[in-house]
mmCIF file of C-alpha atoms in Angstrom:
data_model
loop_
_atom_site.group_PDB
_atom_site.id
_atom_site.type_symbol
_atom_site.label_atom_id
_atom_site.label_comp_id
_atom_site.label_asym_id
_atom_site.label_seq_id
_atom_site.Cartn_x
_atom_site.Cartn_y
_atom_site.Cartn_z
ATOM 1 C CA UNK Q 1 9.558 -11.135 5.040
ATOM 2 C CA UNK Q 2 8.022 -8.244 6.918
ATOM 3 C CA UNK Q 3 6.554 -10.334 9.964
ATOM 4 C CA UNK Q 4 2.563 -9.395 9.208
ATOM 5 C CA UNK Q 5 0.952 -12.575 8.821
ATOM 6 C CA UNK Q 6 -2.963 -12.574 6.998
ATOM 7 C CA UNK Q 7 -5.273 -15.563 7.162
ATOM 8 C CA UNK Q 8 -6.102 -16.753 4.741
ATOM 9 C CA UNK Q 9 -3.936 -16.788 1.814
ATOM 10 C CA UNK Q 10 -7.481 -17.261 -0.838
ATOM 11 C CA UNK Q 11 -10.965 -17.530 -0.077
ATOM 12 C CA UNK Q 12 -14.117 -18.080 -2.459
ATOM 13 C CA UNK Q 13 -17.438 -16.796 -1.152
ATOM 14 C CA UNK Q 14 -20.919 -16.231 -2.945
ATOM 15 C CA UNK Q 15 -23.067 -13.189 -3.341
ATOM 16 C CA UNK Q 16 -24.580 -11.730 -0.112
ATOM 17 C CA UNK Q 17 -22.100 -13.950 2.278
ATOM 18 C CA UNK Q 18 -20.375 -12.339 5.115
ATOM 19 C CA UNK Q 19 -16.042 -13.042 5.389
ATOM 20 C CA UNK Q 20 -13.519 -12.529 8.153
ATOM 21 C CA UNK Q 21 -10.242 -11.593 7.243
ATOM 22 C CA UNK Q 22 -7.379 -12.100 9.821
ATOM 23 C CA UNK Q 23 -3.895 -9.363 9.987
ATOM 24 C CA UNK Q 24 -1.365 -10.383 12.828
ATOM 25 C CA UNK Q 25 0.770 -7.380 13.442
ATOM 26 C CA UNK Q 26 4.817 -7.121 12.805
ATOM 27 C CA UNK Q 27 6.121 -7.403 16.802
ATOM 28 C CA UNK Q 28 6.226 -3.660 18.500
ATOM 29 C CA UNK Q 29 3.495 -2.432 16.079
ATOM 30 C CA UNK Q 30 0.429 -0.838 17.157
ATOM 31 C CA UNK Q 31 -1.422 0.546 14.107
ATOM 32 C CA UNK Q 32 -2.761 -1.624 11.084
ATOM 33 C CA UNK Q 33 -4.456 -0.573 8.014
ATOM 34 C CA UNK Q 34 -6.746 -2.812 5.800
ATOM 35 C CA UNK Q 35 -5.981 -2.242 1.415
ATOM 36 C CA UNK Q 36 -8.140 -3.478 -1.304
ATOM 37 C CA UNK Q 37 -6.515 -4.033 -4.286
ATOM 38 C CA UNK Q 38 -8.523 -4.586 -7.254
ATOM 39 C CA UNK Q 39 -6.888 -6.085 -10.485
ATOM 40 C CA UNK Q 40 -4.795 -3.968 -11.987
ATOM 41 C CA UNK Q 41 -5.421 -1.085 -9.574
ATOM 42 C CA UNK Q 42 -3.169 0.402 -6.787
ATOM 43 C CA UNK Q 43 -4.203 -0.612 -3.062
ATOM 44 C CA UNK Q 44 -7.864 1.567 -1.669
ATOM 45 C CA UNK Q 45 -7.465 2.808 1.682
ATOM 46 C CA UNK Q 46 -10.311 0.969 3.698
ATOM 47 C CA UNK Q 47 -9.576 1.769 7.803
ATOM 48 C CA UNK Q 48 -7.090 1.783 9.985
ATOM 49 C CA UNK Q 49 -6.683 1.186 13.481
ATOM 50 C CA UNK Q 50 -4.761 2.274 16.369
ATOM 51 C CA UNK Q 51 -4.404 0.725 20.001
ATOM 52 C CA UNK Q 52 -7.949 -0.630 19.056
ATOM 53 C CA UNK Q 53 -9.931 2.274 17.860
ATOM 54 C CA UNK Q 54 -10.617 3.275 14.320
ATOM 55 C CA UNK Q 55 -8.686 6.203 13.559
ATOM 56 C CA UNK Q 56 -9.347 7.122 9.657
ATOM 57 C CA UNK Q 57 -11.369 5.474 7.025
ATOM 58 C CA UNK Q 58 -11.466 5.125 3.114
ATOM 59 C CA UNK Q 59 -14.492 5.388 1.365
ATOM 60 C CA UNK Q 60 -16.157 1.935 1.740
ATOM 61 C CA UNK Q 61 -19.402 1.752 3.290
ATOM 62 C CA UNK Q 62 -20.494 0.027 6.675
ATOM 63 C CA UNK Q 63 -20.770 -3.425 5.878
ATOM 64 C CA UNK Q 64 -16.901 -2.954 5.627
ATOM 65 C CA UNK Q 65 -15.681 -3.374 9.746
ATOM 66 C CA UNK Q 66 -12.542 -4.233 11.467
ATOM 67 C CA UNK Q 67 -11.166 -4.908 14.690
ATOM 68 C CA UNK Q 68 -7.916 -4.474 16.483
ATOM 69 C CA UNK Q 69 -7.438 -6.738 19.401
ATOM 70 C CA UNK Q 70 -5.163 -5.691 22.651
ATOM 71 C CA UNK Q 71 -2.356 -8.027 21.037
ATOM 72 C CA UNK Q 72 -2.884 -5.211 18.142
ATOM 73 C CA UNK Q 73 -3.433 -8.552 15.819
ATOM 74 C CA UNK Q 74 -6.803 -7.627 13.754
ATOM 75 C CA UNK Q 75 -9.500 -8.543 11.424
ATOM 76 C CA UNK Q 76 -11.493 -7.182 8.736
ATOM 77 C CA UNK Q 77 -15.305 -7.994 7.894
ATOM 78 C CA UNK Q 78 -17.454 -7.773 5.007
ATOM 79 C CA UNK Q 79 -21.085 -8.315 5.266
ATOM 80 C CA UNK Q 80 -23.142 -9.124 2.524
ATOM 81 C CA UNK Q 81 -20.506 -9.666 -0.383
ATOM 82 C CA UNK Q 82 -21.139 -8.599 -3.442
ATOM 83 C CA UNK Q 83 -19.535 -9.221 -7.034
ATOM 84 C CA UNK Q 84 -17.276 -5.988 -7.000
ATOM 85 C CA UNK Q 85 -15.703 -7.348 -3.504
ATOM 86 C CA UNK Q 86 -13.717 -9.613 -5.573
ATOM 87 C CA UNK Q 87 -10.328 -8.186 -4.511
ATOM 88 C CA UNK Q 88 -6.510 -8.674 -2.652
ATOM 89 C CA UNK Q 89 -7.093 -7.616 0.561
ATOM 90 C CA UNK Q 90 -3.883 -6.520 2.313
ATOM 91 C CA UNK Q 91 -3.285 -5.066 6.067
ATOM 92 C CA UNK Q 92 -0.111 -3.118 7.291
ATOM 93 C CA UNK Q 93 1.448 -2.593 10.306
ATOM 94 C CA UNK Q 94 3.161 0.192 11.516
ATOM 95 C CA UNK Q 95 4.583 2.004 14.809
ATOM 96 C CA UNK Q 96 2.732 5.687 15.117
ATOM 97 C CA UNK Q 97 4.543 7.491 18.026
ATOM 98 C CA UNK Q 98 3.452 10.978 19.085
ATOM 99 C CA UNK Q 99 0.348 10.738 15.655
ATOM 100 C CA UNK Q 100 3.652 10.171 13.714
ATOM 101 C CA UNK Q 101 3.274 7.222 11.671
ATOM 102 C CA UNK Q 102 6.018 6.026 8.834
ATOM 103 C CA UNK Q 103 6.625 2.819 7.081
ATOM 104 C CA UNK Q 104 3.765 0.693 6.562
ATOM 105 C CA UNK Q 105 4.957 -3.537 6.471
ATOM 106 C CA UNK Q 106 2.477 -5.314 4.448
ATOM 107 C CA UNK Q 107 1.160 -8.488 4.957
ATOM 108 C CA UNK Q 108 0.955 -10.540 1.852
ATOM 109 C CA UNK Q 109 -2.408 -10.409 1.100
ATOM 110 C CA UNK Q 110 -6.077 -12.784 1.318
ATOM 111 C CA UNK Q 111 -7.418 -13.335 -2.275
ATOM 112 C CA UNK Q 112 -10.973 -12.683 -1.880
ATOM 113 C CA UNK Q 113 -13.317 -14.306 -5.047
ATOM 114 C CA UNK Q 114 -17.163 -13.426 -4.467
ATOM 115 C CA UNK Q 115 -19.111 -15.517 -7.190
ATOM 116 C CA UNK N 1 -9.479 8.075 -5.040
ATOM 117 C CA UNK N 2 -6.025 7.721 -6.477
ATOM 118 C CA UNK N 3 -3.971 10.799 -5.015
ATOM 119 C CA UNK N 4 -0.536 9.822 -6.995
ATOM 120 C CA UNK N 5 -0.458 9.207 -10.512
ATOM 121 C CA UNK N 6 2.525 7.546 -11.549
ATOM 122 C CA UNK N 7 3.541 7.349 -15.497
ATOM 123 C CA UNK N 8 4.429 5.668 -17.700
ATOM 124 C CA UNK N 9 1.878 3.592 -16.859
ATOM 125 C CA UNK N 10 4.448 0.522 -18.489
ATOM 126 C CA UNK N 11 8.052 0.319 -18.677
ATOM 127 C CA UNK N 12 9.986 -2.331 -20.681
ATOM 128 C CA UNK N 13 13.886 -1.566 -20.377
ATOM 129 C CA UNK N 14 17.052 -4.445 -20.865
ATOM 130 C CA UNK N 15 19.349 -5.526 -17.888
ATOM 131 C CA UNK N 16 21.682 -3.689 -16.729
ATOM 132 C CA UNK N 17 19.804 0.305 -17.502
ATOM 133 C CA UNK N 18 18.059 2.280 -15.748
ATOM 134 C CA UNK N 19 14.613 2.699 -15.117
ATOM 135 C CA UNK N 20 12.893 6.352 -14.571
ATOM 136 C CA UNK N 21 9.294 6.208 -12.705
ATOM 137 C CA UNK N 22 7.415 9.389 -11.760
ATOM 138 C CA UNK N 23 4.722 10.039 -9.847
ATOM 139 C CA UNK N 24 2.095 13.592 -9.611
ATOM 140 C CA UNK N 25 0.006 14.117 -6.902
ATOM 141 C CA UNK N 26 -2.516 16.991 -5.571
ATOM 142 C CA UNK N 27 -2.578 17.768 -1.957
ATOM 143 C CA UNK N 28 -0.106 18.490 0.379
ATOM 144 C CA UNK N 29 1.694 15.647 2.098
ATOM 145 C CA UNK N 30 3.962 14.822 5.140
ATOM 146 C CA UNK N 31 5.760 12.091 2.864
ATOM 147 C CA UNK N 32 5.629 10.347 -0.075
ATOM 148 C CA UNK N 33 6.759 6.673 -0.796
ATOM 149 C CA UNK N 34 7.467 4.137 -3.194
ATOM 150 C CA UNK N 35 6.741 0.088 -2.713
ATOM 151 C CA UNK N 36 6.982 -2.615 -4.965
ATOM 152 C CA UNK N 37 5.038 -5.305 -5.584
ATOM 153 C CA UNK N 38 5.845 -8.811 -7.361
ATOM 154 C CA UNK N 39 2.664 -10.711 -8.697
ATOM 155 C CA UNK N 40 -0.211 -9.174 -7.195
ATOM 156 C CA UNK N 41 1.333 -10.473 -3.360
ATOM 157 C CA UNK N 42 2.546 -8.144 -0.715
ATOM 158 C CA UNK N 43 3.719 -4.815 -1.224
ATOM 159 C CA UNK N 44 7.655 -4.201 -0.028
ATOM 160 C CA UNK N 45 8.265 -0.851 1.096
ATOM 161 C CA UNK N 46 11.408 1.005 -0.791
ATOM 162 C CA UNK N 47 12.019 4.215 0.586
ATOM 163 C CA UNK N 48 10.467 7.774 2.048
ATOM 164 C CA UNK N 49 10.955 10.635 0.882
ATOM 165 C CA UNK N 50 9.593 13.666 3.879
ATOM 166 C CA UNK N 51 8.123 16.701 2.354
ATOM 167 C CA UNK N 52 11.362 18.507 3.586
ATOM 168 C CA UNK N 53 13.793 16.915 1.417
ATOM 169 C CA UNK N 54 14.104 17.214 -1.750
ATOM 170 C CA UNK N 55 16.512 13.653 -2.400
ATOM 171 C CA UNK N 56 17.418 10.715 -1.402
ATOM 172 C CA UNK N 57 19.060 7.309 -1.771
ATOM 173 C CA UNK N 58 19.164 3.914 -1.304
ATOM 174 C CA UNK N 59 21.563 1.049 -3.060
ATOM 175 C CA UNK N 60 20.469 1.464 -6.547
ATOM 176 C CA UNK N 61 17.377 3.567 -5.491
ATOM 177 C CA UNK N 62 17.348 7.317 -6.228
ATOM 178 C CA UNK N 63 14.583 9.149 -5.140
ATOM 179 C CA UNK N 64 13.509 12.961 -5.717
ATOM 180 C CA UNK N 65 10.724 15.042 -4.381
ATOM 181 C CA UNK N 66 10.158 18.552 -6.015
ATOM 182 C CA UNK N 67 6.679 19.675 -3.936
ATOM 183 C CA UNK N 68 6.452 22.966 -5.600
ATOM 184 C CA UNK N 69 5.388 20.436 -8.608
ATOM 185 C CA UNK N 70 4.091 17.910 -6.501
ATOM 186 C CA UNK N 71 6.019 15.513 -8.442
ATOM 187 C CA UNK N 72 8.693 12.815 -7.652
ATOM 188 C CA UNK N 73 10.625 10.367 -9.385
ATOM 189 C CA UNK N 74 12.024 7.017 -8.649
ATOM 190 C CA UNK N 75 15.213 5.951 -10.305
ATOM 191 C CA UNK N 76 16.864 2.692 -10.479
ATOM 192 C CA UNK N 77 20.157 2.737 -11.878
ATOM 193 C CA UNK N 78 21.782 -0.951 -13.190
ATOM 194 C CA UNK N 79 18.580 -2.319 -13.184
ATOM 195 C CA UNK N 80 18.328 -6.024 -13.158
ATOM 196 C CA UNK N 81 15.663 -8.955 -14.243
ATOM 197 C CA UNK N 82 14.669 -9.435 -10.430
ATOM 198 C CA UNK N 83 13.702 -5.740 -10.823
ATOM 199 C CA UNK N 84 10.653 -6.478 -12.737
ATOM 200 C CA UNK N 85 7.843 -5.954 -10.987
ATOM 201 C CA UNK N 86 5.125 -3.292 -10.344
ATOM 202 C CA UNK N 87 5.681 -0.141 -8.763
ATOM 203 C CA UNK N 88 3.885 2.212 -6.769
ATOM 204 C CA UNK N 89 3.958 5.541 -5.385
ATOM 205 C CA UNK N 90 1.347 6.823 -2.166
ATOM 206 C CA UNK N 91 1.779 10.129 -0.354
ATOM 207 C CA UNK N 92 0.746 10.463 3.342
ATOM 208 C CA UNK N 93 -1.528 13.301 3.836
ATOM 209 C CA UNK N 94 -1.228 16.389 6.514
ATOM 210 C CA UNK N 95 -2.783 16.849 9.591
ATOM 211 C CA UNK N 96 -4.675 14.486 11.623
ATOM 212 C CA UNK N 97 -5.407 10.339 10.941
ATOM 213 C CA UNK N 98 -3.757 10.707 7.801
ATOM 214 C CA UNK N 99 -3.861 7.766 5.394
ATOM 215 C CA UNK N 100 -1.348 6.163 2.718
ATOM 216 C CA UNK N 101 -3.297 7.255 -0.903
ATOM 217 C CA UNK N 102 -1.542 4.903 -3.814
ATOM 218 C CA UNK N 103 -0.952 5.603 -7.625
ATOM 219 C CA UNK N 104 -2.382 2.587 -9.695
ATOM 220 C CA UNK N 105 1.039 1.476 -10.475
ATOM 221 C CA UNK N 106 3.833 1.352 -13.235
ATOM 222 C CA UNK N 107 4.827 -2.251 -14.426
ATOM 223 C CA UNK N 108 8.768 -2.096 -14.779
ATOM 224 C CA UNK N 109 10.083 -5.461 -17.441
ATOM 225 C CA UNK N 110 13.663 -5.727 -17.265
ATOM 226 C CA UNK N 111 14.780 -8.311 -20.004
ATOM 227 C CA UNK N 112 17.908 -10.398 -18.880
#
């Protein structure tokens, strides 16, 4: 067990919906990183985010947003799903000190199904 | 865009050998890291490797980094059925907001 926490575990959705994904943070962590993992594929960058401001981003487009809250818990949206969104979304949490940043703890995932 | 590639992309080995995993990549990194993952769930983090060292251990984990190659391997030695799983490697990047970039994976069988 790693102590990051995602809400929730699966989640079905149709074509053009919008989802919130939910990442709480391993205790003493203030950077977390959002993953899509398609079948059969290694985890995609998407964003990450330290002490509550986007710091780097993968290349997904807009309708892909997060937020970190001051408890450094966060969430991921997705506007207007489409059939391709169909993934395991994962976050990570990790301590950067000094724009150092190490080991990333990994949540175990939200099963996203867009039909 | 996948930065690491591991290979093979499928390894099927009996209990009790050992299992050899590399992994290529193409830009310079600070580190480079291998996870595991069981069933599509979480990723667990193994060990880092820093771009200054060229090995290192853990238990039955052997790690080596070679970055004039930008190549590494992952070794694990007495390998047992709780072993099987998939395996990844991602490199962290240089310079500022650098990400984690993952391989696609190797799926390591161990038959009891």
């Amino acid at each position: 067990e790693t102590g990051v926490t995602q809400s929730p575990t699966h989640l079905i959705k149709t074509r053009g919906q919008q989802v919130t994904l939910r990442c709480s943070s391993q205790s003493g962590h203030n950077t977390v990183s959002w993953y899509q993992q398609a079948l059969g594929q290694g985890p995609q960058f998407i964003f990450q985010y330290y002490r509550e401001e986007e710091n780097g981003r993968g290349n997904f487009p807009p309708r892909f947003s997060g937020l970190q809250f001051p408890n450094y818990s966060s969430e991921l949206n997705v506007n207007a799903l489409e059939l391709d969104d169909s993934a395991l979304y994962l976050c990570a949490s990790s301590l950067a000190v000094g724009g150092a940043q190490e080991t990333q703890y990994f949540g175990p995932g939200t099963r996203l199904l867009v039909l | 865009s996948q930065q690491g590639e591991e290979d093979p992309q499928a390894l099927s080995i009996q209990e009790g050998e050992n299992a050899t995993m590399n992994c290529s990549y193409k830009t310079s990194i600070n580190n480079l890291q291998w996870y595991r993952q069981n069933s599509g769930r979480g990723l667990v983090h193994l060990i880092l490797i820093r771009s200054n060292e060229r090995e290192k251990h853990s238990g039955r984990l052997r790690v080596t980094l070679d970055t004039s190659k930008k190549s590494s391997s992952l070794l694990i030695t007495a390998s047992r059925a709780a072993d099987t799983a998939s395996y990844f490697c991602a490199t962290r990047n240089t310079g500022a907001n650098s990400k984690l970039t993952f391989g696609k994976g190797i799926t390591l069988s161990v038959r009891p």
